[in-house]
mmCIF file of C-alpha atoms in Angstrom:
data_model
loop_
_atom_site.group_PDB
_atom_site.id
_atom_site.type_symbol
_atom_site.label_atom_id
_atom_site.label_comp_id
_atom_site.label_asym_id
_atom_site.label_seq_id
_atom_site.Cartn_x
_atom_site.Cartn_y
_atom_site.Cartn_z
ATOM 1 C CA MET A 1 -17.536 -14.997 16.389
ATOM 2 C CA TRP A 2 -16.902 -16.350 19.708
ATOM 3 C CA ARG A 3 -13.764 -18.262 18.365
ATOM 4 C CA ALA A 4 -12.463 -15.103 16.741
ATOM 5 C CA ALA A 5 -12.934 -13.349 20.055
ATOM 6 C CA LEU A 6 -11.107 -16.093 21.865
ATOM 7 C CA THR A 7 -8.234 -15.948 19.580
ATOM 8 C CA GLU A 8 -7.949 -12.461 19.892
ATOM 9 C CA SER A 9 -7.696 -12.539 23.553
ATOM 10 C CA VAL A 10 -5.353 -15.307 23.833
ATOM 11 C CA ALA A 11 -3.165 -13.443 21.293
ATOM 12 C CA THR A 12 -3.328 -10.235 22.895
ATOM 13 C CA ALA A 13 -2.343 -11.896 26.236
ATOM 14 C CA CYS A 14 0.399 -13.514 24.834
ATOM 15 C CA LEU A 15 1.510 -10.366 22.819
ATOM 16 C CA MET A 16 1.600 -8.326 26.154
ATOM 17 C CA PHE A 17 3.583 -11.097 27.884
ATOM 18 C CA SER A 18 6.096 -11.385 25.204
ATOM 19 C CA LEU A 19 6.509 -7.710 24.218
ATOM 20 C CA THR A 20 6.425 -6.524 27.564
ATOM 21 C CA CYS A 21 8.984 -8.698 29.006
ATOM 22 C CA SER A 22 11.326 -7.918 25.829
ATOM 23 C CA ILE A 23 11.183 -4.541 26.177
ATOM 24 C CA ILE A 24 11.885 -4.467 29.990
ATOM 25 C CA SER A 25 15.015 -6.623 29.394
ATOM 26 C CA CYS A 26 16.131 -4.079 26.892
ATOM 27 C CA LEU A 27 15.867 -1.478 29.006
ATOM 28 C CA ASP A 28 17.211 -3.342 31.871
ATOM 29 C CA SER A 29 20.306 -4.231 29.675
ATOM 30 C CA HIS A 30 23.719 -2.809 30.189
ATOM 31 C CA GLN A 31 23.824 -1.045 26.486
ATOM 32 C CA ALA A 32 24.662 2.500 26.250
ATOM 33 C CA ASP A 33 21.414 3.610 25.021
ATOM 34 C CA PRO A 34 18.905 0.642 25.914
ATOM 35 C CA LYS A 35 15.827 2.413 24.471
ATOM 36 C CA LEU A 36 17.185 2.178 20.903
ATOM 37 C CA LEU A 37 17.016 -1.831 21.278
ATOM 38 C CA VAL A 38 13.255 -1.391 21.879
ATOM 39 C CA PRO A 39 12.038 -0.867 18.353
ATOM 40 C CA PHE A 40 13.911 -3.610 17.025
ATOM 41 C CA ALA A 41 12.052 -5.775 19.806
ATOM 42 C CA VAL A 42 8.755 -4.297 18.638
ATOM 43 C CA PHE A 43 9.241 -5.338 14.976
ATOM 44 C CA ILE A 44 10.250 -8.783 15.608
ATOM 45 C CA ILE A 45 7.510 -9.751 18.057
ATOM 46 C CA ALA A 46 4.815 -7.610 16.163
ATOM 47 C CA PHE A 47 5.593 -9.501 12.932
ATOM 48 C CA LEU A 48 5.567 -12.940 14.565
ATOM 49 C CA PHE A 49 2.193 -12.409 16.073
ATOM 50 C CA LEU A 50 0.797 -10.879 13.022
ATOM 51 C CA ILE A 51 1.878 -13.774 10.594
ATOM 52 C CA VAL A 52 0.243 -16.111 12.938
ATOM 53 C CA THR A 53 -3.196 -14.065 13.516
ATOM 54 C CA VAL A 54 -3.773 -12.255 10.407
ATOM 55 C CA PRO A 55 -5.234 -15.372 8.747
ATOM 56 C CA LEU A 56 -7.392 -16.225 11.829
ATOM 57 C CA THR A 57 -8.957 -13.198 12.849
ATOM 58 C CA GLY A 58 -7.232 -10.345 10.903
ATOM 59 C CA GLY A 59 -4.444 -9.952 13.461
ATOM 60 C CA HIS A 60 -5.945 -6.841 15.339
ATOM 61 C CA MET A 61 -4.799 -7.458 18.972
ATOM 62 C CA SER A 62 -5.180 -3.729 19.345
ATOM 63 C CA PRO A 63 -8.344 -1.455 19.653
ATOM 64 C CA VAL A 64 -6.743 0.896 17.048
ATOM 65 C CA PHE A 65 -6.729 -1.809 14.187
ATOM 66 C CA THR A 66 -10.168 -2.819 15.175
ATOM 67 C CA PHE A 67 -11.683 0.611 15.128
ATOM 68 C CA ILE A 68 -10.366 1.561 11.745
ATOM 69 C CA SER A 69 -11.439 -1.888 10.440
ATOM 70 C CA ALA A 70 -14.978 -1.103 11.499
ATOM 71 C CA LEU A 71 -14.598 2.441 10.061
ATOM 72 C CA LYS A 72 -13.596 1.124 6.894
ATOM 73 C CA GLY A 73 -16.212 -1.635 6.757
ATOM 74 C CA VAL A 74 -14.146 -4.442 6.927
ATOM 75 C CA ILE A 75 -15.673 -5.819 10.032
ATOM 76 C CA THR A 76 -19.269 -4.873 11.631
ATOM 77 C CA LEU A 77 -19.600 -2.494 14.617
ATOM 78 C CA SER A 78 -20.671 -5.504 16.799
ATOM 79 C CA ARG A 79 -17.593 -7.741 16.099
ATOM 80 C CA ALA A 80 -15.445 -4.821 16.509
ATOM 81 C CA SER A 81 -17.144 -4.106 19.957
ATOM 82 C CA ILE A 82 -16.471 -7.681 20.886
ATOM 83 C CA TYR A 83 -12.935 -7.492 19.515
ATOM 84 C CA VAL A 84 -12.084 -4.608 21.769
ATOM 85 C CA LEU A 85 -13.456 -6.194 24.988
ATOM 86 C CA ALA A 86 -11.724 -9.438 24.079
ATOM 87 C CA GLN A 87 -8.450 -7.535 23.637
ATOM 88 C CA CYS A 88 -9.085 -5.806 26.932
ATOM 89 C CA VAL A 89 -9.466 -9.007 28.939
ATOM 90 C CA GLY A 90 -6.249 -10.429 27.095
ATOM 91 C CA SER A 91 -4.364 -7.604 28.094
ATOM 92 C CA LEU A 92 -5.252 -8.071 31.668
ATOM 93 C CA MET A 93 -4.723 -11.681 31.744
ATOM 94 C CA GLY A 94 -1.000 -11.040 29.987
ATOM 95 C CA PHE A 95 -0.171 -8.366 32.738
ATOM 96 C CA LEU A 96 -1.641 -10.553 35.359
ATOM 97 C CA VAL A 97 1.063 -13.445 34.354
ATOM 98 C CA ILE A 98 3.740 -10.423 34.211
ATOM 99 C CA LYS A 99 2.976 -9.423 37.643
ATOM 100 C CA ALA A 100 3.033 -12.904 38.967
ATOM 101 C CA ALA A 101 6.544 -13.505 37.596
ATOM 102 C CA MET A 102 8.288 -10.254 37.644
ATOM 103 C CA ASN A 103 10.168 -9.407 40.840
ATOM 104 C CA LYS A 104 8.612 -6.536 42.813
ATOM 105 C CA PRO A 105 11.656 -4.070 42.302
ATOM 106 C CA ALA A 106 11.600 -4.283 38.396
ATOM 107 C CA ALA A 107 7.747 -4.011 38.606
ATOM 108 C CA GLU A 108 8.096 -0.626 40.402
ATOM 109 C CA LYS A 109 10.967 0.475 38.514
ATOM 110 C CA TYR A 110 9.097 0.009 34.908
ATOM 111 C CA PHE A 111 5.371 0.493 36.199
ATOM 112 C CA LEU A 112 4.816 -3.276 35.178
ATOM 113 C CA GLY A 113 5.589 -2.194 31.485
ATOM 114 C CA GLY A 114 2.669 0.179 31.476
ATOM 115 C CA CYS A 115 2.261 3.388 29.536
ATOM 116 C CA GLY A 116 3.320 6.126 31.520
ATOM 117 C CA ILE A 117 4.043 9.999 30.932
ATOM 118 C CA MET A 118 5.003 10.941 34.688
ATOM 119 C CA GLY A 119 7.949 9.003 35.816
ATOM 120 C CA HIS A 120 8.977 8.283 39.404
ATOM 121 C CA GLY A 121 7.704 11.368 41.364
ATOM 122 C CA GLY A 122 6.822 13.135 38.378
ATOM 123 C CA ALA A 123 10.355 14.679 37.840
ATOM 124 C CA ASN A 124 10.690 13.815 34.234
ATOM 125 C CA ARG A 125 6.962 13.536 33.486
ATOM 126 C CA LEU A 126 5.778 14.461 30.068
ATOM 127 C CA GLU A 127 2.868 16.887 29.700
ATOM 128 C CA PRO A 128 -0.682 15.298 28.467
ATOM 129 C CA ASN A 129 -0.776 17.856 25.669
ATOM 130 C CA THR A 130 2.776 16.627 24.147
ATOM 131 C CA ALA A 131 2.037 13.048 24.875
ATOM 132 C CA LEU A 132 -1.334 13.462 23.037
ATOM 133 C CA VAL A 133 0.329 14.970 20.045
ATOM 134 C CA LEU A 134 2.806 11.884 19.860
ATOM 135 C CA GLU A 135 0.242 9.342 20.114
ATOM 136 C CA PHE A 136 -1.694 10.834 17.569
ATOM 137 C CA ALA A 137 0.885 11.359 15.276
ATOM 138 C CA CYS A 138 2.716 8.090 15.660
ATOM 139 C CA THR A 139 -0.445 6.146 15.384
ATOM 140 C CA PHE A 140 -1.332 7.975 12.176
ATOM 141 C CA VAL A 141 2.282 7.033 10.861
ATOM 142 C CA VAL A 142 1.150 3.167 11.489
ATOM 143 C CA LEU A 143 -2.392 3.872 9.842
ATOM 144 C CA PHE A 144 -0.759 5.591 6.804
ATOM 145 C CA VAL A 145 2.101 3.151 6.081
ATOM 146 C CA GLY A 146 0.902 -0.218 7.445
ATOM 147 C CA VAL A 147 -2.751 -0.045 7.187
ATOM 148 C CA THR A 148 -3.065 1.348 3.788
ATOM 149 C CA VAL A 149 -1.183 -1.443 2.793
ATOM 150 C CA ALA A 150 -2.796 -4.275 4.802
ATOM 151 C CA LEU A 151 -6.419 -2.883 3.724
ATOM 152 C CA ASP A 152 -5.641 -2.970 0.054
ATOM 153 C CA GLU A 153 -6.826 -6.252 -1.373
ATOM 154 C CA ARG A 154 -4.737 -5.637 -4.581
ATOM 155 C CA ARG A 155 -1.540 -4.833 -2.847
ATOM 156 C CA CYS A 156 -1.758 -7.718 -0.506
ATOM 157 C CA LYS A 157 -2.149 -10.271 -3.128
ATOM 158 C CA GLU A 158 1.017 -8.540 -4.723
ATOM 159 C CA LEU A 159 3.069 -8.444 -1.743
ATOM 160 C CA GLY A 160 1.960 -11.742 0.043
ATOM 161 C CA LEU A 161 1.228 -12.119 3.783
ATOM 162 C CA VAL A 162 4.740 -12.110 5.069
ATOM 163 C CA MET A 163 5.642 -8.815 3.231
ATOM 164 C CA VAL A 164 2.282 -7.276 4.543
ATOM 165 C CA CYS A 165 3.447 -8.255 7.853
ATOM 166 C CA VAL A 166 6.703 -6.850 7.605
ATOM 167 C CA VAL A 167 5.483 -3.414 6.576
ATOM 168 C CA VAL A 168 2.911 -3.252 9.291
ATOM 169 C CA ALA A 169 5.697 -4.437 12.029
ATOM 170 C CA GLY A 170 8.071 -2.049 10.625
ATOM 171 C CA SER A 171 5.723 0.732 10.730
ATOM 172 C CA MET A 172 5.182 0.058 14.402
ATOM 173 C CA GLY A 173 8.841 -0.258 15.263
ATOM 174 C CA LEU A 174 9.351 3.094 13.417
ATOM 175 C CA ALA A 175 6.612 4.847 15.429
ATOM 176 C CA VAL A 176 8.085 3.438 18.704
ATOM 177 C CA PHE A 177 11.628 4.626 17.614
ATOM 178 C CA VAL A 178 10.351 8.116 17.047
ATOM 179 C CA SER A 179 8.481 8.527 20.172
ATOM 180 C CA ILE A 180 11.343 7.335 22.523
ATOM 181 C CA THR A 181 13.937 9.474 20.985
ATOM 182 C CA VAL A 182 12.102 12.872 20.077
ATOM 183 C CA THR A 183 11.254 13.797 23.876
ATOM 184 C CA GLY A 184 14.576 12.811 25.646
ATOM 185 C CA ARG A 185 12.380 12.301 28.648
ATOM 186 C CA ALA A 186 13.317 9.479 30.870
ATOM 187 C CA GLY A 187 10.011 9.457 32.556
ATOM 188 C CA TYR A 188 8.341 8.837 28.935
ATOM 189 C CA ALA A 189 7.926 5.228 27.996
ATOM 190 C CA GLY A 190 7.178 5.850 24.561
ATOM 191 C CA VAL A 191 3.930 5.869 22.200
ATOM 192 C CA GLY A 192 1.353 3.181 23.257
ATOM 193 C CA LEU A 193 -0.116 2.365 19.869
ATOM 194 C CA ASN A 194 -2.529 0.024 21.753
ATOM 195 C CA PRO A 195 -4.913 1.354 24.298
ATOM 196 C CA ALA A 196 -5.519 -2.148 25.742
ATOM 197 C CA ARG A 197 -2.012 -2.611 26.404
ATOM 198 C CA CYS A 198 -2.037 0.726 28.474
ATOM 199 C CA LEU A 199 -5.214 -0.314 30.255
ATOM 200 C CA GLY A 200 -4.020 -3.659 31.785
ATOM 201 C CA PRO A 201 -1.191 -2.364 33.941
ATOM 202 C CA ALA A 202 -3.271 0.898 34.759
ATOM 203 C CA LEU A 203 -5.901 -1.371 36.351
ATOM 204 C CA LEU A 204 -3.390 -3.806 38.172
ATOM 205 C CA ILE A 205 -0.997 -1.108 39.884
ATOM 206 C CA GLY A 206 -3.008 1.960 39.063
ATOM 207 C CA GLY A 207 -1.160 5.289 40.793
ATOM 208 C CA GLU A 208 0.764 7.203 38.277
ATOM 209 C CA LEU A 209 -0.221 5.178 35.213
ATOM 210 C CA TRP A 210 -3.431 6.880 35.451
ATOM 211 C CA TYR A 211 -2.272 10.423 34.989
ATOM 212 C CA GLY A 212 -2.656 11.245 31.330
ATOM 213 C CA HIS A 213 -4.067 7.675 30.782
ATOM 214 C CA TRP A 214 -6.546 9.486 28.469
ATOM 215 C CA VAL A 215 -4.096 10.194 25.842
ATOM 216 C CA PHE A 216 -3.520 6.650 24.993
ATOM 217 C CA TRP A 217 -7.110 6.370 23.990
ATOM 218 C CA VAL A 218 -7.982 9.942 22.482
ATOM 219 C CA GLY A 219 -4.581 10.133 20.429
ATOM 220 C CA PRO A 220 -5.254 7.040 18.422
ATOM 221 C CA PHE A 221 -8.834 7.311 17.814
ATOM 222 C CA LEU A 222 -8.325 10.883 16.566
ATOM 223 C CA ALA A 223 -5.744 9.427 14.403
ATOM 224 C CA CYS A 224 -8.009 6.807 13.071
ATOM 225 C CA SER A 225 -10.698 9.440 12.468
ATOM 226 C CA LEU A 226 -8.265 11.757 10.479
ATOM 227 C CA TYR A 227 -6.715 8.660 8.626
ATOM 228 C CA TYR A 228 -10.234 7.471 7.659
ATOM 229 C CA GLY A 229 -11.245 10.711 6.022
ATOM 230 C CA ILE A 230 -7.928 10.866 4.093
ATOM 231 C CA SER A 231 -8.165 7.319 3.101
ATOM 232 C CA MET A 232 -11.428 7.711 1.581
ATOM 233 C CA ASN A 233 -9.698 10.112 -1.006
ATOM 234 C CA LEU A 234 -6.572 8.292 -1.517
ATOM 235 C CA PRO A 235 -6.043 7.419 -5.240
ATOM 236 C CA ARG A 236 -7.529 3.595 -5.942
ATOM 237 C CA VAL A 237 -4.821 2.961 -8.667
ATOM 238 C CA GLY A 238 -1.393 4.289 -9.934
ATOM 239 C CA VAL A 239 -0.589 6.733 -12.437
ATOM 240 C CA GLY A 240 1.278 5.806 -15.630
ATOM 241 C CA LEU A 241 2.251 6.665 -19.161
ATOM 242 C CA VAL A 242 0.095 5.730 -22.135
ATOM 243 C CA ASP A 243 2.435 7.153 -24.874
ATOM 244 C CA GLY A 244 4.600 4.154 -25.937
ATOM 245 C CA GLY A 245 5.349 3.333 -22.352
ATOM 246 C CA GLU A 246 8.457 5.895 -22.166
ATOM 247 C CA TYR A 247 9.173 8.004 -19.235
ATOM 248 C CA GLU A 248 9.353 11.490 -20.588
ATOM 249 C CA TYR A 249 9.630 13.418 -17.301
ATOM 250 C CA ASP A 250 13.291 14.843 -17.781
ATOM 251 C CA ILE A 251 13.745 18.596 -17.274
ATOM 252 C CA VAL A 252 14.882 19.176 -20.742
ATOM 253 C CA LYS A 253 11.894 17.776 -22.531
ATOM 254 C CA LEU A 254 9.340 19.539 -20.239
ATOM 255 C CA SER A 255 11.357 22.917 -20.524
ATOM 256 C CA GLY A 256 10.957 22.162 -24.471
ATOM 257 C CA ALA A 257 7.464 21.790 -24.230
ATOM 258 C CA CYS A 258 6.909 24.893 -22.200
ATOM 259 C CA PHE A 259 8.881 27.367 -24.429
ATOM 260 C CA GLY A 260 7.189 26.116 -27.758
ATOM 261 C CA GLY A 261 9.934 23.266 -28.609
ATOM 262 C CA SER A 262 8.868 20.223 -30.376
ATOM 263 C CA GLU A 263 8.711 18.065 -27.341
ATOM 264 C CA ARG A 264 5.172 17.456 -25.928
ATOM 265 C CA PHE A 265 3.950 16.941 -22.473
ATOM 266 C CA PRO A 266 3.578 13.229 -21.638
ATOM 267 C CA SER A 267 0.013 12.071 -21.349
ATOM 268 C CA LEU A 268 -0.866 10.607 -18.243
ATOM 269 C CA GLN A 269 -4.012 8.332 -17.108
ATOM 270 C CA ARG A 270 -4.808 5.815 -14.304
ATOM 271 C CA ARG A 271 -3.756 2.487 -14.515
ATOM 272 C CA THR A 272 -6.762 -0.049 -14.972
#
């Protein structure tokens, strides 16, 4: 287990360094709307790290994925606890490197790439309740779109590792895009999706990053709990026709069946 924990820690540190530096570069660019570059950076970097780490540890690098994996019984609670600790340590190491390398004005301007909702001086701050709703909703989107595929053994075999990583990374990019465009607040850095990522900068520079920090933990874990309850009731297989394999859903045939015509309703059953 220690090898997996070490891998999670190193991977999280590298992810934090790569992702944060890329996001700050996007925001510091001279594009008309630099925030729109961030989701693409998230997608590309997340995909690269997932395709490397999924075969090694499951590719968690976030307490969110670890928590839902524990709820679903993919990993044990003891392994989950060690993973979360390793991810937090990895996040701290990654941001220590960023703090040492980044110039002071940029570090102060972007709060070292941390998860903030206040902004400078609190002029453009986002209320914690609003941030909590966004964190919950965006995390749920990632779980419903990405994790539903990633934890489905049959779909994983059908799609292959590359496509599964594309789906998960794409869901993360989508969530980030929604979060940074829906509020229009300059002081909001976007959805966290990773409590460990938010913890590192808060421990290193503190201050305004601690304002509303709890939403980046509570929101994802509420989303995980709801997703777990819903996922237990999702259909395990698709629905298909058994009458000769024809799709008889057109409105004319259904209307005929309703009003006593010769057409009959298609018979549906679960695929085996």
